[in-house]
Coordinates of N, CA, C and O in Angstrom, one line a residue:
M284 N 171.4 -42.5 -77.4 CA 171.2 -43.7 -76.7 C 170.0 -44.4 -77.2 O 168.9 -43.8 -77.3
K285 N 170.1 -45.7 -77.5 CA 169.0 -46.5 -77.9 C 168.8 -47.7 -76.9 O 169.7 -48.1 -76.2
N286 N 167.5 -48.1 -76.9 CA 167.3 -49.3 -76.0 C 166.7 -50.4 -76.8 O 166.1 -50.2 -77.9
H287 N 167.0 -51.6 -76.4 CA 166.6 -52.9 -77.0 C 166.1 -53.9 -76.0 O 166.6 -53.9 -74.9
A288 N 165.2 -54.7 -76.4 CA 164.7 -55.8 -75.6 C 164.8 -57.1 -76.3 O 164.5 -57.2 -77.5
F289 N 165.1 -58.2 -75.6 CA 165.2 -59.5 -76.1 C 164.6 -60.5 -75.2 O 164.5 -60.3 -74.0
T290 N 164.3 -61.7 -75.7 CA 163.8 -62.8 -74.9 C 164.4 -64.1 -75.4 O 164.8 -64.2 -76.5
I291 N 164.5 -65.0 -74.4 CA 165.0 -66.3 -74.7 C 164.5 -67.3 -73.6 O 164.0 -66.8 -72.6
R292 N 164.6 -68.6 -73.8 CA 164.1 -69.5 -72.9 C 165.2 -70.3 -72.2 O 166.2 -70.6 -72.9
L293 N 165.1 -70.6 -71.0 CA 166.0 -71.5 -70.3 C 165.6 -72.9 -70.6 O 164.4 -73.2 -70.7
K294 N 166.5 -73.9 -70.7 CA 166.2 -75.2 -71.1 C 165.3 -76.0 -70.0 O 164.5 -76.7 -70.4
D295 N 165.7 -75.8 -68.8 CA 164.9 -76.5 -67.7 C 165.2 -75.8 -66.4 O 166.0 -74.8 -66.3
E296 N 164.6 -76.3 -65.3 CA 164.8 -75.7 -64.0 C 166.3 -75.7 -63.5 O 166.8 -74.8 -62.9
A297 N 167.0 -76.8 -63.8 CA 168.4 -76.9 -63.5 C 169.2 -75.8 -64.2 O 170.1 -75.2 -63.6
A298 N 168.9 -75.6 -65.5 CA 169.5 -74.6 -66.3 C 169.2 -73.2 -65.7 O 170.1 -72.3 -65.6
A299 N 168.0 -73.0 -65.2 CA 167.6 -71.7 -64.6 C 168.5 -71.4 -63.4 O 169.0 -70.3 -63.2
E300 N 168.6 -72.4 -62.5 CA 169.4 -72.2 -61.3 C 170.8 -71.9 -61.6 O 171.5 -71.1 -61.0
K301 N 171.4 -72.7 -62.6 CA 172.8 -72.5 -62.9 C 173.0 -71.1 -63.6 O 174.0 -70.4 -63.3
Y302 N 172.0 -70.7 -64.5 CA 172.1 -69.4 -65.2 C 172.1 -68.3 -64.1 O 172.9 -67.4 -64.2
I303 N 171.2 -68.3 -63.2 CA 171.1 -67.3 -62.2 C 172.4 -67.3 -61.3 O 173.0 -66.2 -61.1
A304 N 172.9 -68.4 -61.0 CA 174.1 -68.5 -60.2 C 175.3 -67.9 -61.0 O 176.1 -67.1 -60.4
L305 N 175.5 -68.3 -62.2 CA 176.6 -67.7 -63.0 C 176.5 -66.2 -63.2 O 177.5 -65.5 -63.2
H306 N 175.3 -65.7 -63.2 CA 175.1 -64.2 -63.4 C 175.3 -63.4 -62.2 O 175.3 -62.2 -62.2
R307 N 175.6 -64.1 -61.1 CA 176.0 -63.3 -59.9 C 177.5 -62.9 -60.0 O 177.9 -61.9 -59.3
E308 N 178.2 -63.5 -60.8 CA 179.7 -63.1 -61.0 C 180.0 -63.3 -62.5 O 180.8 -64.2 -62.8
V309 N 179.5 -62.5 -63.3 CA 179.9 -62.6 -64.8 C 181.3 -62.1 -64.9 O 181.8 -61.2 -64.2
W310 N 182.0 -62.8 -65.8 CA 183.5 -62.5 -66.0 C 183.8 -61.1 -66.4 O 183.1 -60.6 -67.2
P311 N 184.9 -60.6 -65.9 CA 185.2 -59.2 -66.2 C 185.5 -59.0 -67.7 O 185.3 -57.9 -68.2
E312 N 185.9 -60.0 -68.4 CA 186.2 -59.9 -69.8 C 184.9 -59.5 -70.6 O 184.9 -59.1 -71.7
I313 N 183.7 -59.8 -69.9 CA 182.4 -59.5 -70.5 C 181.9 -58.2 -70.0 O 181.5 -57.3 -70.8
V314 N 181.8 -58.0 -68.7 CA 181.1 -56.9 -68.1 C 182.0 -55.9 -67.4 O 181.5 -54.8 -67.0
G315 N 183.3 -56.1 -67.4 CA 184.2 -55.1 -66.7 C 184.4 -53.9 -67.6 O 184.1 -53.9 -68.8
P316 N 185.0 -52.9 -67.0 CA 185.3 -51.7 -67.9 C 186.3 -52.1 -69.0 O 187.3 -52.8 -68.7
G317 N 186.0 -51.8 -70.2 CA 186.8 -52.2 -71.3 C 186.5 -53.6 -71.8 O 187.2 -54.1 -72.7
G318 N 185.6 -54.3 -71.1 CA 185.2 -55.6 -71.5 C 184.4 -55.6 -72.8 O 184.1 -54.5 -73.4
A319 N 183.9 -56.8 -73.2 CA 183.2 -56.9 -74.5 C 182.0 -56.0 -74.6 O 181.8 -55.3 -75.6
L320 N 181.2 -56.0 -73.5 CA 179.9 -55.2 -73.6 C 180.2 -53.7 -73.7 O 179.6 -53.0 -74.5
D321 N 181.2 -53.3 -72.9 CA 181.6 -51.9 -73.0 C 182.1 -51.5 -74.4 O 181.8 -50.5 -75.0
T322 N 183.0 -52.4 -74.9 CA 183.6 -52.2 -76.2 C 182.6 -52.1 -77.3 O 182.7 -51.2 -78.2
I323 N 181.5 -52.9 -77.3 CA 180.5 -52.8 -78.4 C 179.5 -51.7 -78.2 O 178.7 -51.5 -79.1
G324 N 179.5 -51.0 -77.1 CA 178.6 -49.9 -77.0 C 177.5 -50.0 -76.0 O 176.6 -49.2 -75.9
V325 N 177.4 -51.2 -75.3 CA 176.4 -51.4 -74.3 C 176.7 -50.5 -73.1 O 177.8 -50.5 -72.6
R326 N 175.7 -49.8 -72.6 CA 175.9 -48.9 -71.4 C 175.1 -49.5 -70.2 O 175.6 -49.3 -69.1
K327 N 174.0 -50.1 -70.4 CA 173.2 -50.7 -69.3 C 172.6 -52.0 -69.9 O 172.2 -52.0 -71.0
L328 N 172.6 -53.0 -69.1 CA 172.0 -54.3 -69.5 C 171.4 -54.9 -68.2 O 172.1 -55.0 -67.2
Q329 N 170.2 -55.3 -68.3 CA 169.5 -56.0 -67.2 C 168.8 -57.2 -67.8 O 168.3 -57.2 -68.9
I330 N 168.9 -58.3 -67.0 CA 168.2 -59.5 -67.4 C 167.2 -59.9 -66.3 O 167.5 -59.9 -65.1
F331 N 165.9 -60.2 -66.7 CA 164.9 -60.5 -65.8 C 164.4 -61.9 -66.1 O 164.4 -62.4 -67.2
H332 N 164.0 -62.6 -65.0 CA 163.5 -64.0 -65.2 C 162.0 -64.1 -64.7 O 161.7 -63.5 -63.7
I333 N 161.3 -64.8 -65.5 CA 159.9 -65.1 -65.1 C 159.6 -66.6 -65.4 O 160.1 -67.1 -66.5
D334 N 158.9 -67.2 -64.6 CA 158.5 -68.6 -64.8 C 157.4 -68.6 -65.8 O 156.6 -67.7 -65.8
P335 N 157.3 -69.5 -66.7 CA 158.1 -70.7 -66.8 C 159.3 -70.5 -67.7 O 159.1 -70.3 -68.9
L336 N 160.5 -70.5 -67.2 CA 161.8 -70.6 -67.9 C 162.0 -69.5 -69.0 O 162.5 -69.8 -70.1
T337 N 161.6 -68.3 -68.7 CA 161.7 -67.2 -69.7 C 162.6 -66.1 -69.1 O 162.4 -65.7 -68.0
L338 N 163.5 -65.6 -70.0 CA 164.3 -64.5 -69.7 C 163.9 -63.3 -70.6 O 163.6 -63.5 -71.7
F339 N 164.1 -62.1 -70.0 CA 163.9 -60.8 -70.7 C 165.1 -60.0 -70.5 O 165.6 -59.9 -69.3
M340 N 165.8 -59.5 -71.6 CA 167.0 -58.7 -71.4 C 166.7 -57.3 -72.0 O 166.2 -57.2 -73.1
Y341 N 167.0 -56.3 -71.2 CA 166.9 -54.9 -71.6 C 168.2 -54.3 -71.7 O 169.1 -54.4 -70.8
V342 N 168.5 -53.7 -72.8 CA 169.8 -53.1 -73.1 C 169.7 -51.6 -73.5 O 168.8 -51.3 -74.3
E343 N 170.5 -50.8 -72.9 CA 170.7 -49.4 -73.4 C 172.1 -49.3 -73.9 O 173.0 -49.7 -73.3
A344 N 172.1 -48.8 -75.2 CA 173.4 -48.8 -75.9 C 173.6 -47.5 -76.7 O 172.6 -46.8 -76.9
E345 N 174.8 -47.3 -77.0 CA 175.2 -46.2 -77.9 C 174.4 -46.2 -79.2 O 174.0 -47.3 -79.6
D346 N 174.2 -45.1 -79.8 CA 173.4 -45.0 -81.0 C 174.0 -45.9 -82.2 O 173.2 -46.4 -83.0
H347 N 175.3 -46.1 -82.2 CA 175.9 -46.9 -83.2 C 175.7 -48.4 -83.0 O 176.0 -49.2 -83.9
F348 N 175.3 -48.8 -81.8 CA 175.1 -50.2 -81.5 C 174.1 -50.8 -82.4 O 172.9 -50.3 -82.6
E349 N 174.4 -52.0 -83.0 CA 173.5 -52.7 -83.9 C 173.5 -54.2 -83.3 O 174.6 -54.8 -83.4
P350 N 172.5 -54.7 -82.7 CA 172.5 -55.9 -82.0 C 173.1 -57.1 -82.7 O 174.0 -57.8 -82.1
V351 N 172.7 -57.4 -83.9 CA 173.2 -58.6 -84.6 C 174.7 -58.4 -84.8 O 175.5 -59.3 -84.4
R352 N 175.1 -57.3 -85.4 CA 176.5 -57.1 -85.7 C 177.4 -57.1 -84.4 O 178.4 -57.8 -84.3
D353 N 176.9 -56.4 -83.4 CA 177.8 -56.1 -82.2 C 177.8 -57.3 -81.2 O 178.8 -57.6 -80.6
F354 N 176.6 -57.9 -81.0 CA 176.7 -59.1 -80.1 C 177.5 -60.2 -80.7 O 178.2 -60.9 -80.0
L355 N 177.4 -60.4 -82.0 CA 178.2 -61.4 -82.6 C 179.7 -61.1 -82.6 O 180.6 -61.9 -82.4
R356 N 180.0 -59.8 -82.8 CA 181.4 -59.3 -82.7 C 182.0 -59.5 -81.3 O 183.2 -59.7 -81.2
A357 N 181.2 -59.3 -80.3 CA 181.7 -59.4 -78.9 C 182.4 -60.7 -78.7 O 183.3 -60.8 -77.9
N358 N 181.8 -61.8 -79.3 CA 182.4 -63.1 -79.1 C 183.9 -63.2 -79.6 O 184.7 -64.0 -79.1
D359 N 184.2 -62.4 -80.5 CA 185.6 -62.4 -81.1 C 186.6 -61.5 -80.3 O 187.8 -61.5 -80.6
L360 N 186.1 -60.8 -79.3 CA 186.9 -59.8 -78.6 C 187.9 -60.5 -77.6 O 188.9 -59.9 -77.3
H361 N 187.4 -61.6 -77.0 CA 188.3 -62.3 -76.0 C 187.8 -63.7 -76.0 O 186.6 -64.0 -76.0
P362 N 188.7 -64.7 -75.9 CA 188.3 -66.1 -75.8 C 187.3 -66.4 -74.7 O 186.5 -67.3 -74.8
R363 N 187.4 -65.7 -73.6 CA 186.5 -65.9 -72.4 C 185.1 -65.5 -72.8 O 184.1 -66.1 -72.2
V364 N 184.9 -64.6 -73.7 CA 183.6 -64.2 -74.1 C 182.9 -65.3 -74.9 O 181.8 -65.7 -74.6
Q365 N 183.7 -65.9 -75.8 CA 183.2 -67.0 -76.6 C 182.9 -68.2 -75.7 O 181.9 -68.9 -75.8
E366 N 183.8 -68.4 -74.7 CA 183.6 -69.5 -73.7 C 182.3 -69.3 -73.0 O 181.5 -70.3 -72.8
W367 N 182.0 -68.1 -72.5 CA 180.8 -67.8 -71.8 C 179.6 -68.0 -72.7 O 178.6 -68.7 -72.3
D368 N 179.7 -67.5 -73.9 CA 178.6 -67.7 -74.9 C 178.3 -69.2 -75.2 O 177.1 -69.6 -75.3
D369 N 179.3 -70.0 -75.3 CA 179.2 -71.4 -75.5 C 178.5 -72.1 -74.3 O 177.6 -73.0 -74.5
M370 N 178.8 -71.6 -73.1 CA 178.1 -72.2 -71.9 C 176.6 -71.9 -71.9 O 175.8 -72.7 -71.5
M371 N 176.3 -70.8 -72.5 CA 174.9 -70.4 -72.6 C 174.1 -71.0 -73.7 O 173.0 -71.5 -73.6
H372 N 174.8 -71.1 -74.9 CA 174.0 -71.4 -76.1 C 174.4 -72.7 -76.9 O 173.6 -73.2 -77.7
A373 N 175.6 -73.2 -76.7 CA 176.0 -74.4 -77.4 C 175.2 -75.6 -77.0 O 174.5 -75.6 -76.0
D374 N 175.4 -76.7 -77.7 CA 174.7 -77.9 -77.3 C 175.1 -78.2 -75.9 O 176.2 -78.1 -75.5
G375 N 174.1 -78.5 -75.1 CA 174.3 -78.7 -73.7 C 174.3 -77.5 -72.9 O 174.6 -77.5 -71.7
G376 N 174.1 -76.3 -73.6 CA 174.1 -75.0 -72.9 C 172.8 -74.8 -72.1 O 171.9 -75.7 -72.0
L377 N 172.7 -73.7 -71.5 CA 171.6 -73.4 -70.6 C 170.3 -72.8 -71.3 O 169.2 -72.9 -70.7
L378 N 170.5 -72.3 -72.5 CA 169.4 -71.5 -73.1 C 169.0 -72.2 -74.4 O 169.8 -72.9 -75.1
E379 N 167.7 -71.9 -74.8 CA 167.2 -72.3 -76.1 C 166.4 -71.2 -76.7 O 165.8 -70.4 -76.0
R380 N 166.4 -71.1 -78.0 CA 165.8 -70.0 -78.7 C 164.3 -70.0 -78.4 O 163.7 -71.1 -78.2
H381 N 163.7 -68.8 -78.4 CA 162.3 -68.7 -78.2 C 161.6 -69.3 -79.5 O 162.1 -69.1 -80.6
P382 N 160.5 -70.0 -79.3 CA 159.8 -70.6 -80.5 C 159.6 -69.5 -81.5 O 159.1 -68.4 -81.2
G383 N 159.9 -69.8 -82.8 CA 159.7 -68.8 -83.8 C 160.9 -67.9 -84.1 O 160.9 -67.1 -85.1
N384 N 161.9 -67.9 -83.2 CA 163.1 -67.1 -83.5 C 164.0 -67.8 -84.4 O 164.7 -68.7 -84.1
D385 N 164.0 -67.4 -85.7 CA 164.9 -67.9 -86.7 C 165.9 -66.9 -87.1 O 166.5 -67.0 -88.2
G386 N 166.1 -65.9 -86.3 CA 167.1 -64.8 -86.6 C 168.5 -65.2 -86.3 O 168.8 -66.3 -85.9
K387 N 169.4 -64.3 -86.5 CA 170.8 -64.5 -86.4 C 171.2 -64.6 -84.9 O 172.2 -65.2 -84.5
L388 N 170.5 -63.9 -84.0 CA 170.8 -63.9 -82.6 C 170.0 -65.0 -81.9 O 168.8 -65.3 -82.3
N389 N 170.6 -65.6 -80.9 CA 169.9 -66.6 -80.1 C 168.7 -65.9 -79.3 O 167.7 -66.5 -79.1
W390 N 169.0 -64.7 -78.8 CA 168.0 -63.9 -78.1 C 167.1 -63.3 -79.1 O 167.6 -62.6 -80.1
A391 N 165.8 -63.5 -79.0 CA 164.8 -62.9 -80.0 C 164.6 -61.4 -79.7 O 164.2 -61.1 -78.5
P392 N 164.8 -60.5 -80.7 CA 164.5 -59.1 -80.4 C 163.0 -58.9 -80.2 O 162.2 -59.6 -80.8
M393 N 162.7 -58.0 -79.3 CA 161.3 -57.7 -79.0 C 161.0 -56.3 -79.4 O 161.9 -55.4 -79.5
R394 N 159.8 -56.0 -79.8 CA 159.4 -54.7 -80.3 C 158.7 -53.9 -79.2 O 157.8 -54.4 -78.5
R395 N 159.2 -52.7 -78.9 CA 158.6 -51.9 -77.9 C 157.3 -51.4 -78.4 O 157.2 -50.8 -79.6
I396 N 156.2 -51.5 -77.7 CA 154.9 -51.0 -78.1 C 154.3 -49.9 -77.3 O 153.3 -49.3 -77.6
H397 N 155.0 -49.6 -76.2 CA 154.5 -48.6 -75.3 C 155.6 -48.1 -74.3 O 156.4 -48.9 -74.0
H398 N 155.6 -46.8 -74.0 CA 156.5 -46.4 -72.9 C 155.9 -45.1 -72.3 O 155.1 -44.4 -72.9
V399 N 156.3 -44.9 -71.1 CA 156.0 -43.7 -70.4 C 157.3 -43.2 -69.8 O 158.1 -43.9 -69.3
D400 N 157.5 -41.9 -70.0 CA 158.8 -41.3 -69.6 C 158.7 -39.9 -69.1 O 158.6 -39.0 -69.8
F401 N 158.6 -39.8 -67.7 CA 158.5 -38.5 -67.1 C 159.9 -37.8 -67.0 O 160.0 -36.7 -66.6
T402 N 161.0 -38.6 -67.3 CA 162.3 -38.0 -67.2 C 162.8 -37.4 -68.4 O 163.7 -36.6 -68.4
G403 N 162.2 -37.8 -69.5 CA 162.6 -37.2 -70.8 C 163.9 -37.8 -71.4 O 164.4 -37.3 -72.3
V404 N 164.3 -38.9 -70.8 CA 165.6 -39.5 -71.3 C 165.4 -40.7 -72.2 O 166.3 -41.1 -72.9
L405 N 164.1 -41.3 -72.2 CA 163.9 -42.4 -73.1 C 163.7 -41.9 -74.5 O 163.0 -40.9 -74.7
P406 N 164.3 -42.6 -75.5 CA 164.1 -42.1 -76.9 C 162.7 -42.4 -77.3 O 162.0 -43.3 -76.7
D407 N 162.2 -41.6 -78.2 CA 160.8 -41.8 -78.7 C 160.7 -43.1 -79.4 O 161.7 -43.7 -79.8
L408 N 159.5 -43.6 -79.5 CA 159.3 -44.9 -80.2 C 159.7 -44.6 -81.6 O 159.4 -43.6 -82.2
E409 N 160.4 -45.6 -82.2 CA 160.8 -45.5 -83.6 C 159.8 -46.3 -84.4 O 159.4 -47.4 -84.0
D410 N 159.5 -45.9 -85.6 CA 158.7 -46.7 -86.5 C 159.5 -48.0 -86.9 O 160.7 -47.9 -87.2
E411 N 158.9 -49.1 -86.7 CA 159.6 -50.3 -87.1 C 158.7 -51.1 -88.1 O 157.6 -51.0 -88.2

């Protein structure tokens, strides 16, 4: 199991309210058993919000999960997944890239720099 962290910005306060409301009932084609996230190897996903207008996403995924390849592939698994992604990222969407993120993903990957694990289940830090 590997873990990944990402960040992105909300466009404005209205986008933040809508984003939070939409995430109270994410569509089953995305988060249900056999949905896109399950299919690409995501096992746990949490999104946190902090003002001003910043989101942090934490993902635990199977070892074969590769964020760029698999998040982009998820949009092709069901038309509703692409529809959801368009609501979030297309022109007029709710999210905007973090300044300096010129990568393939809209969410900017974050580098883990520290961890404490008394359970022994977190993977060791990998050299990056």
